[in-house]
């Protein structure tokens, strides 16, 4: 391996370690309770190394959030794509999103600290990048199959995405052991109303 290649690999390893350690700390204690000194100590790097990769703590958190959102999106897509029927794909994907949202690490990073640290607009834009495309594709397939009445896909995507995000935010704060089942029952009923209109 060339010297340049070895340096590039070390840089990637350092970045990966910073992401892994900061993710662990943010999930355990929340963004506000974790300082940069603690992150660099846990990652066994210098502050200079951190600033080589990230502008600061907020930029590091943004990268962690993006990682979490992409993982959730992959889980949802894999669950949905395992189904043959387009309606089952939509409902399985929606249920997978709500289920992923009950993971304490996902809740803390993606649903509680994400909007608070980055602001609603940036958090929403990242959420759209991570998951809206899959939802829009599922709705388009349903319309093409005649299962859902054809209508503009973009507003429907935003409506369902908003409903699921609000449900996920509520689940993140709920202590009711039946919260996930109750939320899924309500969302299922709403989804059935779209199918019923076809």
PDB file of C-alpha atoms in Angstrom:
ATOM      1  CA  UNK A   1       0.000   0.000   0.000  1.00  0.00           C
ATOM      2  CA  UNK A   2       1.296   3.470  -0.848  1.00  0.00           C
ATOM      3  CA  UNK A   3       1.993   6.054   1.848  1.00  0.00           C
ATOM      4  CA  UNK A   4      -0.906   8.116   0.488  1.00  0.00           C
ATOM      5  CA  UNK A   5      -3.218   5.082   0.650  1.00  0.00           C
ATOM      6  CA  UNK A   6      -2.157   4.287   4.215  1.00  0.00           C
ATOM      7  CA  UNK A   7      -2.818   7.902   5.288  1.00  0.00           C
ATOM      8  CA  UNK A   8      -6.235   7.850   3.628  1.00  0.00           C
ATOM      9  CA  UNK A   9      -7.092   4.622   5.422  1.00  0.00           C
ATOM     10  CA  UNK A  10      -5.973   6.064   8.785  1.00  0.00           C
ATOM     11  CA  UNK A  11      -8.097   9.171   8.148  1.00  0.00           C
ATOM     12  CA  UNK A  12     -11.137   6.996   7.444  1.00  0.00           C
ATOM     13  CA  UNK A  13     -10.462   4.925  10.557  1.00  0.00           C
ATOM     14  CA  UNK A  14     -10.177   8.084  12.662  1.00  0.00           C
ATOM     15  CA  UNK A  15     -13.419   9.439  11.226  1.00  0.00           C
ATOM     16  CA  UNK A  16     -15.153   6.105  11.842  1.00  0.00           C
ATOM     17  CA  UNK A  17     -13.914   5.979  15.433  1.00  0.00           C
ATOM     18  CA  UNK A  18     -15.056   9.549  16.081  1.00  0.00           C
ATOM     19  CA  UNK A  19     -18.504   8.718  14.707  1.00  0.00           C
ATOM     20  CA  UNK A  20     -18.785   5.492  16.691  1.00  0.00           C
ATOM     21  CA  UNK A  21     -17.676   6.999  20.003  1.00  0.00           C
ATOM     22  CA  UNK A  22     -19.705  10.182  19.671  1.00  0.00           C
ATOM     23  CA  UNK A  23     -22.745   8.141  18.655  1.00  0.00           C
ATOM     24  CA  UNK A  24     -22.353   5.971  21.761  1.00  0.00           C
ATOM     25  CA  UNK A  25     -21.996   9.031  24.017  1.00  0.00           C
ATOM     26  CA  UNK A  26     -24.852  10.985  22.389  1.00  0.00           C
ATOM     27  CA  UNK A  27     -27.133   7.947  22.680  1.00  0.00           C
ATOM     28  CA  UNK A  28     -26.220   7.318  26.322  1.00  0.00           C
ATOM     29  CA  UNK A  29     -26.426  10.871  27.651  1.00  0.00           C
ATOM     30  CA  UNK A  30     -27.732  13.193  24.978  1.00  0.00           C
ATOM     31  CA  UNK A  31     -26.030  15.882  22.917  1.00  0.00           C
ATOM     32  CA  UNK A  32     -26.070  18.572  25.600  1.00  0.00           C
ATOM     33  CA  UNK A  33     -24.338  16.423  28.225  1.00  0.00           C
ATOM     34  CA  UNK A  34     -21.380  15.410  26.042  1.00  0.00           C
ATOM     35  CA  UNK A  35     -18.361  17.645  25.498  1.00  0.00           C
ATOM     36  CA  UNK A  36     -15.754  17.563  22.744  1.00  0.00           C
ATOM     37  CA  UNK A  37     -12.997  16.737  25.243  1.00  0.00           C
ATOM     38  CA  UNK A  38     -14.894  13.616  26.248  1.00  0.00           C
ATOM     39  CA  UNK A  39     -15.401  12.581  22.629  1.00  0.00           C
ATOM     40  CA  UNK A  40     -11.726  12.924  21.675  1.00  0.00           C
ATOM     41  CA  UNK A  41     -10.696  11.068  24.842  1.00  0.00           C
ATOM     42  CA  UNK A  42     -13.101   8.191  24.086  1.00  0.00           C
ATOM     43  CA  UNK A  43     -11.886   8.062  20.471  1.00  0.00           C
ATOM     44  CA  UNK A  44      -8.220   8.334  21.567  1.00  0.00           C
ATOM     45  CA  UNK A  45      -7.530  11.164  19.125  1.00  0.00           C
ATOM     46  CA  UNK A  46      -6.565  14.825  19.435  1.00  0.00           C
ATOM     47  CA  UNK A  47      -8.929  17.772  19.080  1.00  0.00           C
ATOM     48  CA  UNK A  48      -6.970  18.634  15.938  1.00  0.00           C
ATOM     49  CA  UNK A  49      -7.902  15.266  14.453  1.00  0.00           C
ATOM     50  CA  UNK A  50     -11.563  15.904  15.256  1.00  0.00           C
ATOM     51  CA  UNK A  51     -11.443  19.357  13.635  1.00  0.00           C
ATOM     52  CA  UNK A  52      -9.748  17.857  10.587  1.00  0.00           C
ATOM     53  CA  UNK A  53     -12.945  15.875   9.958  1.00  0.00           C
ATOM     54  CA  UNK A  54     -15.683  18.033  11.498  1.00  0.00           C
ATOM     55  CA  UNK A  55     -16.195  21.775  12.069  1.00  0.00           C
ATOM     56  CA  UNK A  56     -17.253  21.113  15.642  1.00  0.00           C
ATOM     57  CA  UNK A  57     -19.654  19.229  17.848  1.00  0.00           C
ATOM     58  CA  UNK A  58     -22.779  20.160  15.865  1.00  0.00           C
ATOM     59  CA  UNK A  59     -21.207  18.961  12.593  1.00  0.00           C
ATOM     60  CA  UNK A  60     -20.169  15.714  14.280  1.00  0.00           C
ATOM     61  CA  UNK A  61     -23.696  15.255  15.607  1.00  0.00           C
ATOM     62  CA  UNK A  62     -25.124  15.930  12.147  1.00  0.00           C
ATOM     63  CA  UNK A  63     -22.943  13.142  10.711  1.00  0.00           C
ATOM     64  CA  UNK A  64     -24.090  10.766  13.480  1.00  0.00           C
ATOM     65  CA  UNK A  65     -27.734  11.690  12.847  1.00  0.00           C
ATOM     66  CA  UNK A  66     -27.310  11.110   9.122  1.00  0.00           C
ATOM     67  CA  UNK A  67     -25.822   7.680   9.869  1.00  0.00           C
ATOM     68  CA  UNK A  68     -28.759   6.766  12.130  1.00  0.00           C
ATOM     69  CA  UNK A  69     -31.344   8.027   9.616  1.00  0.00           C
ATOM     70  CA  UNK A  70     -29.733   6.029   6.817  1.00  0.00           C
ATOM     71  CA  UNK A  71     -29.683   2.877   8.946  1.00  0.00           C
ATOM     72  CA  UNK A  72     -33.385   3.276   9.774  1.00  0.00           C
ATOM     73  CA  UNK A  73     -34.172   3.946   6.101  1.00  0.00           C
ATOM     74  CA  UNK A  74     -32.296   0.770   5.083  1.00  0.00           C
ATOM     75  CA  UNK A  75     -34.177  -1.271   7.714  1.00  0.00           C
ATOM     76  CA  UNK A  76     -37.501   0.089   6.494  1.00  0.00           C
ATOM     77  CA  UNK A  77     -36.644  -0.487   2.826  1.00  0.00           C
ATOM     78  CA  UNK A  78     -35.411  -4.048   3.465  1.00  0.00           C
ATOM     79  CA  UNK A  79     -38.573  -4.912   5.412  1.00  0.00           C
ATOM     80  CA  UNK A  80     -40.815  -3.426   2.723  1.00  0.00           C
ATOM     81  CA  UNK A  81     -38.945  -4.980  -0.203  1.00  0.00           C
ATOM     82  CA  UNK A  82     -39.276  -8.438   1.347  1.00  0.00           C
ATOM     83  CA  UNK A  83     -43.016  -8.293   0.536  1.00  0.00           C
ATOM     84  CA  UNK A  84     -44.437  -9.027  -2.925  1.00  0.00           C
ATOM     85  CA  UNK A  85     -47.753  -7.206  -2.580  1.00  0.00           C
ATOM     86  CA  UNK A  86     -47.505  -3.394  -2.944  1.00  0.00           C
ATOM     87  CA  UNK A  87     -49.961  -2.767  -0.079  1.00  0.00           C
ATOM     88  CA  UNK A  88     -48.038  -5.119   2.187  1.00  0.00           C
ATOM     89  CA  UNK A  89     -44.816  -3.306   1.224  1.00  0.00           C
ATOM     90  CA  UNK A  90     -46.281   0.022   2.352  1.00  0.00           C
ATOM     91  CA  UNK A  91     -47.718  -1.246   5.634  1.00  0.00           C
ATOM     92  CA  UNK A  92     -44.633  -3.349   6.487  1.00  0.00           C
ATOM     93  CA  UNK A  93     -42.386  -0.349   5.834  1.00  0.00           C
ATOM     94  CA  UNK A  94     -44.532   1.953   7.971  1.00  0.00           C
ATOM     95  CA  UNK A  95     -44.584  -0.577  10.807  1.00  0.00           C
ATOM     96  CA  UNK A  96     -40.801  -1.078  10.522  1.00  0.00           C
ATOM     97  CA  UNK A  97     -40.276   2.681  10.825  1.00  0.00           C
ATOM     98  CA  UNK A  98     -42.405   2.893  13.974  1.00  0.00           C
ATOM     99  CA  UNK A  99     -40.660  -0.147  15.451  1.00  0.00           C
ATOM    100  CA  UNK A 100     -37.196   1.307  14.702  1.00  0.00           C
ATOM    101  CA  UNK A 101     -38.347   4.512  16.388  1.00  0.00           C
ATOM    102  CA  UNK A 102     -38.785   2.672  19.683  1.00  0.00           C
ATOM    103  CA  UNK A 103     -35.051   1.899  19.912  1.00  0.00           C
ATOM    104  CA  UNK A 104     -33.713   4.161  22.708  1.00  0.00           C
ATOM    105  CA  UNK A 105     -30.572   5.147  20.742  1.00  0.00           C
ATOM    106  CA  UNK A 106     -32.628   6.033  17.656  1.00  0.00           C
ATOM    107  CA  UNK A 107     -35.083   7.963  19.815  1.00  0.00           C
ATOM    108  CA  UNK A 108     -32.402  10.002  21.531  1.00  0.00           C
ATOM    109  CA  UNK A 109     -30.351  10.837  18.428  1.00  0.00           C
ATOM    110  CA  UNK A 110     -32.935  10.957  15.634  1.00  0.00           C
ATOM    111  CA  UNK A 111     -36.115  12.093  17.357  1.00  0.00           C
ATOM    112  CA  UNK A 112     -35.202  14.049  20.486  1.00  0.00           C
ATOM    113  CA  UNK A 113     -31.801  15.664  19.903  1.00  0.00           C
ATOM    114  CA  UNK A 114     -31.994  15.812  16.084  1.00  0.00           C
ATOM    115  CA  UNK A 115     -34.666  18.517  15.809  1.00  0.00           C
ATOM    116  CA  UNK A 116     -33.400  20.312  18.935  1.00  0.00           C
ATOM    117  CA  UNK A 117     -29.751  20.511  17.848  1.00  0.00           C
ATOM    118  CA  UNK A 118     -30.134  21.150  14.127  1.00  0.00           C
ATOM    119  CA  UNK A 119     -33.474  22.949  14.067  1.00  0.00           C
ATOM    120  CA  UNK A 120     -36.702  21.663  12.594  1.00  0.00           C
ATOM    121  CA  UNK A 121     -36.017  22.723   8.978  1.00  0.00           C
ATOM    122  CA  UNK A 122     -32.626  21.040   8.673  1.00  0.00           C
ATOM    123  CA  UNK A 123     -33.808  17.950  10.544  1.00  0.00           C
ATOM    124  CA  UNK A 124     -36.847  17.681   8.251  1.00  0.00           C
ATOM    125  CA  UNK A 125     -34.699  18.076   5.111  1.00  0.00           C
ATOM    126  CA  UNK A 126     -32.394  15.280   6.288  1.00  0.00           C
ATOM    127  CA  UNK A 127     -35.385  13.081   7.081  1.00  0.00           C
ATOM    128  CA  UNK A 128     -36.744  13.679   3.587  1.00  0.00           C
ATOM    129  CA  UNK A 129     -33.411  12.757   2.005  1.00  0.00           C
ATOM    130  CA  UNK A 130     -33.256   9.554   4.055  1.00  0.00           C
ATOM    131  CA  UNK A 131     -36.782   8.211   3.646  1.00  0.00           C
ATOM    132  CA  UNK A 132     -39.223  10.244   1.538  1.00  0.00           C
ATOM    133  CA  UNK A 133     -38.108   8.686  -1.758  1.00  0.00           C
ATOM    134  CA  UNK A 134     -39.015   5.167  -0.580  1.00  0.00           C
ATOM    135  CA  UNK A 135     -42.429   6.303   0.625  1.00  0.00           C
ATOM    136  CA  UNK A 136     -43.132   8.162  -2.632  1.00  0.00           C
ATOM    137  CA  UNK A 137     -42.154   5.051  -4.632  1.00  0.00           C
ATOM    138  CA  UNK A 138     -44.453   2.846  -2.547  1.00  0.00           C
ATOM    139  CA  UNK A 139     -47.385   5.245  -3.020  1.00  0.00           C
ATOM    140  CA  UNK A 140     -46.723   5.493  -6.771  1.00  0.00           C
ATOM    141  CA  UNK A 141     -46.738   1.681  -7.039  1.00  0.00           C
ATOM    142  CA  UNK A 142     -50.056   1.545  -5.169  1.00  0.00           C
ATOM    143  CA  UNK A 143     -51.624   4.100  -7.492  1.00  0.00           C
ATOM    144  CA  UNK A 144     -50.332   2.324 -10.584  1.00  0.00           C
ATOM    145  CA  UNK A 145     -51.764  -0.953  -9.256  1.00  0.00           C
ATOM    146  CA  UNK A 146     -55.156   0.716  -8.680  1.00  0.00           C
ATOM    147  CA  UNK A 147     -55.025   0.071  -4.927  1.00  0.00           C
ATOM    148  CA  UNK A 148     -54.979   3.763  -3.994  1.00  0.00           C
ATOM    149  CA  UNK A 149     -56.863   6.439  -5.930  1.00  0.00           C
ATOM    150  CA  UNK A 150     -54.433   8.347  -8.179  1.00  0.00           C
ATOM    151  CA  UNK A 151     -53.637  11.757  -6.680  1.00  0.00           C
ATOM    152  CA  UNK A 152     -50.546  13.962  -6.502  1.00  0.00           C
ATOM    153  CA  UNK A 153     -47.873  11.848  -4.794  1.00  0.00           C
ATOM    154  CA  UNK A 154     -45.838  14.661  -3.212  1.00  0.00           C
ATOM    155  CA  UNK A 155     -48.503  16.031  -0.824  1.00  0.00           C
ATOM    156  CA  UNK A 156     -49.588  12.499   0.130  1.00  0.00           C
ATOM    157  CA  UNK A 157     -45.956  11.566   0.843  1.00  0.00           C
ATOM    158  CA  UNK A 158     -45.593  14.617   3.105  1.00  0.00           C
ATOM    159  CA  UNK A 159     -48.866  13.852   4.867  1.00  0.00           C
ATOM    160  CA  UNK A 160     -47.936  10.250   5.670  1.00  0.00           C
ATOM    161  CA  UNK A 161     -44.333  11.111   6.503  1.00  0.00           C
ATOM    162  CA  UNK A 162     -45.532  13.835   8.861  1.00  0.00           C
ATOM    163  CA  UNK A 163     -47.996  11.487  10.541  1.00  0.00           C
ATOM    164  CA  UNK A 164     -45.308   8.843  11.046  1.00  0.00           C
ATOM    165  CA  UNK A 165     -42.744  11.343  12.318  1.00  0.00           C
ATOM    166  CA  UNK A 166     -45.242  12.744  14.809  1.00  0.00           C
ATOM    167  CA  UNK A 167     -46.136   9.216  15.900  1.00  0.00           C
ATOM    168  CA  UNK A 168     -42.432   8.409  16.304  1.00  0.00           C
ATOM    169  CA  UNK A 169     -41.835  11.602  18.324  1.00  0.00           C
ATOM    170  CA  UNK A 170     -44.763  10.700  20.564  1.00  0.00           C
ATOM    171  CA  UNK A 171     -43.470   7.136  20.975  1.00  0.00           C
ATOM    172  CA  UNK A 172     -40.059   8.528  21.981  1.00  0.00           C
ATOM    173  CA  UNK A 173     -41.675  10.279  24.941  1.00  0.00           C
ATOM    174  CA  UNK A 174     -44.279   7.685  25.883  1.00  0.00           C
ATOM    175  CA  UNK A 175     -43.891   5.353  28.844  1.00  0.00           C
ATOM    176  CA  UNK A 176     -46.989   3.321  27.979  1.00  0.00           C
ATOM    177  CA  UNK A 177     -45.999  -0.302  27.176  1.00  0.00           C
ATOM    178  CA  UNK A 178     -48.873  -0.474  24.654  1.00  0.00           C
ATOM    179  CA  UNK A 179     -47.829   2.707  22.866  1.00  0.00           C
ATOM    180  CA  UNK A 180     -46.385   1.012  19.766  1.00  0.00           C
ATOM    181  CA  UNK A 181     -49.412  -1.279  19.291  1.00  0.00           C
ATOM    182  CA  UNK A 182     -51.861   1.592  19.836  1.00  0.00           C
ATOM    183  CA  UNK A 183     -49.955   3.853  17.452  1.00  0.00           C
ATOM    184  CA  UNK A 184     -49.801   1.153  14.788  1.00  0.00           C
ATOM    185  CA  UNK A 185     -53.541   0.505  15.129  1.00  0.00           C
ATOM    186  CA  UNK A 186     -54.282   4.210  14.563  1.00  0.00           C
ATOM    187  CA  UNK A 187     -51.880   4.481  11.620  1.00  0.00           C
ATOM    188  CA  UNK A 188     -53.269   1.293  10.053  1.00  0.00           C
ATOM    189  CA  UNK A 189     -56.761   2.744  10.195  1.00  0.00           C
ATOM    190  CA  UNK A 190     -55.552   5.909   8.494  1.00  0.00           C
ATOM    191  CA  UNK A 191     -53.790   3.899   5.780  1.00  0.00           C
ATOM    192  CA  UNK A 192     -56.892   1.786   5.203  1.00  0.00           C
ATOM    193  CA  UNK A 193     -58.860   4.980   4.514  1.00  0.00           C
ATOM    194  CA  UNK A 194     -56.557   5.650   1.545  1.00  0.00           C
ATOM    195  CA  UNK A 195     -57.032   2.129   0.239  1.00  0.00           C
ATOM    196  CA  UNK A 196     -60.777   2.325   0.792  1.00  0.00           C
ATOM    197  CA  UNK A 197     -60.984   5.314  -1.527  1.00  0.00           C
ATOM    198  CA  UNK A 198     -59.663   3.387  -4.507  1.00  0.00           C
TER     199      UNK A 198
END
